[in-house]
Amino acid sequence: MTLKAAAALSGRYFGAALDPDLFDEQPYVQLAREQFSAVTPENAMKWAVVEPKRGVFDWHAADKLVAFAKANDQKIRGHNLIWHEQLPDWLTSGTFTPTALRQLMIDHVTLETGRYRGAIYAWDVVNEPFADDGAWRPSIWFQAMGPDYVEIALHAAHAADPGAKLYINDYNVESAGPKMRALHDLVASLKRKAAPLDGVGFESHFVAGKAPDDMRGVMQKFADLGVDVAVTELDLRMKLPPDAKSLDAQAADYAKVIGACVNVKRCVGVSTWGVTDAHSWIPSFFSGYGAALPFDEKYKPKPAFFAAIEALTRGAPR
Ligand code: XIL
């Protein structure tokens, strides 16, 4: 059984973030093809990558990812359009008026979604708009436009690719708290205004053994607003080196998070943030931690993989 086959039993996808630079590694490519029915570019579609100098575009990696997904009949989660990180230097160090920033944002969203019009299943249009206390993150976008930037970006994306599902994606919103409530309020207000918002992504970067217990309930609360929900960047890190106990705790949490999704009708799928422990962002961002994915450094399935299959197989139909 593969992750994608197990997810398909309940009409869901199972995805992973991919790095096109690794497409010449055979075992990586094989797992990426066999196990996943959706892919997310881990970095390839971010603004700093696609427009490193103003007006100078590099779609090489993004195109490679899209071609790979097409060849393997995989959905693509476009990631991401508007964020406060991985912005090109020309943008962050430039001095732009609020009006100019608004236009730059609209032009970027229009260009990127338009380029891949029809090819993208879902776009993370706005990424990580809130701080952990539920306040708006003071990004250049917020500073220029206030909260309206979210709606403006959504409209631009919808105009350029009306068929793509448009998402807001964030972390630390998987459990009840101020950040979750801020996002819930935003989604409720956007739906009231009939803004083109289709879904909410729950990143789900957790520590093994500490995945939240109330995730199913939280995702259901968002679904009740009339949006799809998805687990978009799942990984469960542990202190290195891994031992049997932490691998088991990790497996239990993979089952818990996937179980939360399969018990919410509008949860469309789960994606992990990477394929194997050989290539994961965790060790370089959380010092001393790693081993966060269902496949180990040798590309072998871990207890987390088998727990994921089991949780998916128990999945309620969508
Ligand atoms: C991470 C990538 O995995 C790293 O390679 C990169 O250096 C930084 O960004 N939330 C997100 C993702 O939405 O885009 C981030 O990806 C991880 C956290």
XYZ file of C-alpha atoms and ligand atoms in Angstrom:
336
model
C 0.000 0.000 0.000
C 1.194 3.513 -0.797
C 0.285 6.765 0.925
C -1.558 8.011 -2.147
C -3.542 4.779 -2.551
C -4.504 4.790 1.119
C -5.595 8.446 0.919
C -7.568 7.771 -2.273
C -9.708 5.239 -0.394
C -11.523 8.197 1.163
C -11.218 10.526 -1.839
C -8.248 12.457 -0.506
C -4.746 13.157 -1.780
C -1.465 12.548 -0.003
C 1.205 15.031 -0.995
C 4.767 16.130 -0.311
C 6.886 19.218 -0.772
C 9.462 18.552 -3.470
C 12.762 20.108 -4.469
C 13.348 19.926 -8.246
C 17.127 20.084 -7.602
C 16.831 16.502 -6.357
C 15.178 15.148 -9.506
C 18.399 13.439 -10.546
C 18.437 11.313 -7.379
C 16.767 8.068 -8.349
C 15.469 6.846 -4.965
C 14.054 10.318 -4.286
C 12.270 10.457 -7.614
C 10.936 6.952 -7.175
C 9.374 7.714 -3.791
C 8.074 11.058 -5.027
C 6.321 9.303 -7.910
C 5.059 6.226 -6.146
C 3.834 7.610 -2.849
C 2.275 10.994 -3.584
C -0.745 12.216 -5.502
C 0.009 15.893 -4.849
C 3.189 17.956 -4.803
C 4.144 21.358 -3.405
C 7.264 23.243 -4.499
C 9.232 23.574 -1.259
C 10.908 26.766 -2.516
C 10.667 26.822 -6.317
C 7.677 29.161 -6.601
C 8.633 31.669 -3.918
C 9.103 35.275 -4.963
C 12.861 35.392 -4.211
C 13.360 32.393 -6.482
C 11.160 33.430 -9.402
C 12.141 37.110 -9.546
C 15.614 37.485 -7.993
C 16.136 40.864 -9.702
C 13.334 43.203 -10.508
C 11.892 42.193 -13.859
C 14.355 39.281 -14.208
C 12.501 36.017 -13.911
C 13.676 32.487 -13.308
C 10.912 29.941 -13.749
C 13.307 27.074 -14.302
C 12.719 25.194 -11.036
C 9.000 25.965 -10.948
C 8.543 24.712 -14.516
C 10.471 21.548 -13.667
C 8.168 20.864 -10.731
C 5.070 21.435 -12.848
C 6.351 19.128 -15.593
C 7.144 16.449 -13.009
C 3.660 16.636 -11.505
C 2.028 16.507 -14.919
C 4.088 13.486 -15.959
C 3.079 11.701 -12.775
C -0.550 12.747 -12.679
C -0.133 14.671 -9.408
C -2.074 17.676 -8.176
C 0.019 20.783 -7.541
C -0.316 22.979 -4.468
C 1.216 26.280 -5.564
C 3.263 27.773 -2.719
C 3.306 30.664 -2.162
C 2.349 34.058 -3.555
C 2.372 36.607 -0.719
C 4.556 36.065 2.339
C 6.909 38.050 4.574
C 9.855 35.711 3.978
C 11.937 34.676 0.964
C 11.200 37.980 -0.688
C 13.830 39.248 -3.129
C 16.281 41.851 -1.814
C 15.247 44.398 -4.400
C 11.797 44.312 -2.849
C 12.706 44.339 0.847
C 15.492 46.906 0.541
C 13.673 49.114 -1.930
C 11.704 52.185 -0.887
C 8.246 51.849 -2.319
C 5.151 53.882 -1.581
C 2.096 51.966 -0.335
C 0.510 52.432 -3.755
C 3.577 51.038 -5.485
C 3.690 48.023 -3.157
C 0.038 47.333 -3.802
C 0.687 47.338 -7.539
C 3.823 45.188 -7.181
C 1.798 42.673 -5.187
C -1.036 42.572 -7.710
C 1.379 42.273 -10.633
C 3.301 39.438 -8.972
C 0.172 37.488 -8.117
C -1.262 38.039 -11.577
C 1.924 37.025 -13.353
C 2.618 33.864 -11.363
C -0.929 32.514 -11.192
C -1.419 33.449 -14.836
C 1.712 31.615 -15.927
C 0.433 28.381 -14.404
C -3.246 28.994 -15.108
C -5.091 25.689 -15.254
C -2.162 23.681 -13.875
C -2.482 24.436 -10.171
C -5.000 22.668 -7.948
C -4.639 25.087 -5.042
C -2.558 28.206 -4.367
C -1.326 29.364 -0.982
C -2.121 32.958 -1.900
C -1.351 34.425 1.501
C 1.133 32.691 3.760
C 1.457 33.253 7.505
C -0.436 36.557 7.912
C -0.546 36.457 11.730
C 1.910 36.610 14.618
C 1.597 34.066 17.427
C -0.410 36.451 19.627
C -3.023 36.825 16.887
C -1.901 40.303 15.827
C -1.354 40.983 12.152
C 2.216 40.307 11.184
C 3.781 43.674 10.326
C 4.915 42.557 6.863
C 5.578 45.058 4.094
C 2.158 44.071 2.755
C 0.360 44.802 5.987
C 2.256 48.028 6.429
C 1.294 49.208 2.968
C -2.328 48.116 2.847
C -3.455 47.003 6.275
C -5.578 43.824 6.436
C -7.020 44.574 2.978
C -3.961 43.094 1.316
C -5.348 39.605 1.808
C -8.526 40.319 -0.083
C -6.705 42.231 -2.812
C -4.310 39.312 -3.367
C -7.176 36.814 -3.455
C -9.031 38.816 -6.098
C -5.909 39.137 -8.247
C -5.265 35.391 -8.056
C -8.862 34.547 -8.834
C -8.914 36.844 -11.861
C -5.761 35.252 -13.300
C -6.649 31.616 -12.586
C -10.351 31.229 -11.794
C -10.067 27.439 -11.544
C -7.473 27.284 -8.760
C -8.589 26.857 -5.156
C -7.273 29.811 -3.177
C -5.896 29.286 0.329
C -4.565 31.120 3.325
C -1.870 29.002 4.979
C -0.435 29.358 8.488
C 1.173 27.585 11.460
C 0.266 27.515 15.158
C -3.368 27.613 14.109
C -3.932 23.859 14.491
C -4.982 24.243 18.101
C -7.357 26.708 19.787
C -5.609 29.951 20.735
C -5.278 33.623 19.811
C -3.662 32.990 16.442
C -6.257 30.406 15.487
C -9.043 32.792 16.512
C -7.532 35.659 14.503
C -7.401 33.454 11.415
C -10.918 32.180 12.027
C -12.207 35.769 12.286
C -10.412 36.689 9.070
C -11.847 33.721 7.180
C -15.334 34.468 8.500
C -15.106 38.089 7.380
C -13.733 37.168 3.941
C -16.558 34.664 3.416
C -19.126 37.307 4.474
C -17.693 39.599 1.812
C -17.775 36.734 -0.714
C -14.028 37.084 -1.323
C -12.603 34.266 -3.475
C -11.234 32.165 -0.622
C -11.598 28.391 -0.925
C -9.460 26.904 1.765
C -7.306 27.125 4.857
C -3.971 25.323 5.125
C -2.717 24.047 8.484
C 1.048 23.769 8.192
C 1.427 21.332 11.099
C 5.134 21.533 11.945
C 5.047 19.704 15.257
C 7.351 18.058 17.767
C 6.829 14.281 17.910
C 4.640 13.516 20.932
C 3.222 17.049 21.051
C 0.737 17.167 18.175
C -2.415 18.922 19.400
C -5.404 16.899 20.559
C -7.981 19.396 19.361
C -6.874 19.606 15.730
C -9.899 17.782 14.344
C -12.234 20.165 16.164
C -10.286 23.216 15.028
C -10.277 22.131 11.377
C -14.004 21.433 11.635
C -14.597 24.981 12.957
C -12.925 26.386 9.851
C -14.757 23.967 7.556
C -18.006 25.168 9.130
C -17.264 28.607 7.664
C -17.601 27.077 4.200
C -13.983 26.441 3.214
C -11.911 23.366 2.470
C -9.138 22.567 4.910
C -5.854 20.730 4.375
C -2.780 19.687 6.306
C -0.173 21.378 4.144
C 3.330 21.007 5.611
C 3.245 18.140 8.067
C 6.402 17.061 9.831
C 7.023 15.802 13.359
C 10.533 16.546 14.512
C 12.434 14.842 17.311
C 15.710 15.334 19.180
C 18.527 13.637 17.299
C 19.504 10.867 17.221
C 16.155 9.098 16.921
C 15.420 6.235 19.317
C 12.658 3.625 19.296
C 10.570 5.582 21.779
C 10.560 8.817 19.818
C 9.936 6.970 16.552
C 6.862 5.377 18.134
C 5.667 8.702 19.543
C 6.136 10.161 16.082
C 4.146 7.352 14.480
C 1.299 7.910 16.934
C 1.276 11.617 16.082
C 1.297 10.999 12.327
C -1.784 8.863 12.923
C -3.318 11.569 15.118
C -2.879 14.400 12.609
C -3.911 12.321 9.600
C -6.820 10.981 11.653
C -7.916 14.573 12.320
C -8.027 15.228 8.569
C -9.853 12.058 7.597
C -12.520 12.807 10.179
C -13.327 16.213 8.725
C -15.378 15.929 5.579
C -13.917 19.063 4.036
C -10.321 18.076 4.751
C -9.114 17.391 1.224
C -5.685 15.935 1.911
C -2.426 15.851 3.801
C 1.019 16.897 2.557
C 4.313 16.314 4.321
C 7.058 18.967 4.165
C 9.555 16.874 2.256
C 9.901 13.217 1.383
C 12.719 11.784 3.468
C 14.860 12.659 6.475
C 17.777 12.888 4.043
C 16.361 16.201 2.826
C 14.335 18.187 5.296
C 14.401 21.797 6.428
C 14.238 20.790 10.108
C 17.917 20.262 11.058
C 18.922 23.659 9.710
C 15.986 25.528 11.292
C 15.595 23.678 14.632
C 19.044 22.941 15.964
C 19.445 19.425 17.365
C 16.182 18.227 15.808
C 15.424 16.159 12.723
C 14.067 12.798 11.563
C 10.686 14.462 11.029
C 9.371 12.632 7.949
C 7.864 9.166 7.274
C 10.935 7.974 5.307
C 14.400 7.833 6.860
C 17.734 9.028 5.504
C 18.081 5.810 3.544
C 14.599 6.282 2.068
C 13.223 3.405 4.133
C 9.714 3.642 5.612
C 9.635 4.406 9.351
C 6.942 3.471 11.889
C 5.369 6.819 10.953
C 4.796 5.555 7.415
C 2.885 2.483 8.560
C 0.898 4.520 11.057
C 0.012 6.968 8.274
C -1.234 4.153 6.036
C -3.334 2.773 8.844
C -4.861 6.152 9.708
C -5.665 6.794 6.044
C -7.211 3.372 5.597
C -9.578 4.083 8.465
C -10.552 7.327 6.709
C -14.137 8.476 6.573
C -15.367 9.153 3.019
C -15.434 12.761 1.845
C 10.988 26.488 4.207
C 11.811 25.576 3.301
O 11.548 24.245 3.643
C 13.280 25.890 3.440
O 14.031 25.151 2.492
C 13.523 27.391 3.231
O 14.887 27.693 3.461
C 12.655 28.196 4.171
O 11.291 27.841 3.981
N 6.500 27.553 6.378
C 6.330 27.626 5.013
C 7.375 27.075 4.114
O 5.262 28.052 4.545
O 7.492 27.789 2.916
C 8.724 26.981 4.800
O 9.618 26.302 3.935
C 8.591 26.280 6.139
C 7.657 27.032 7.048
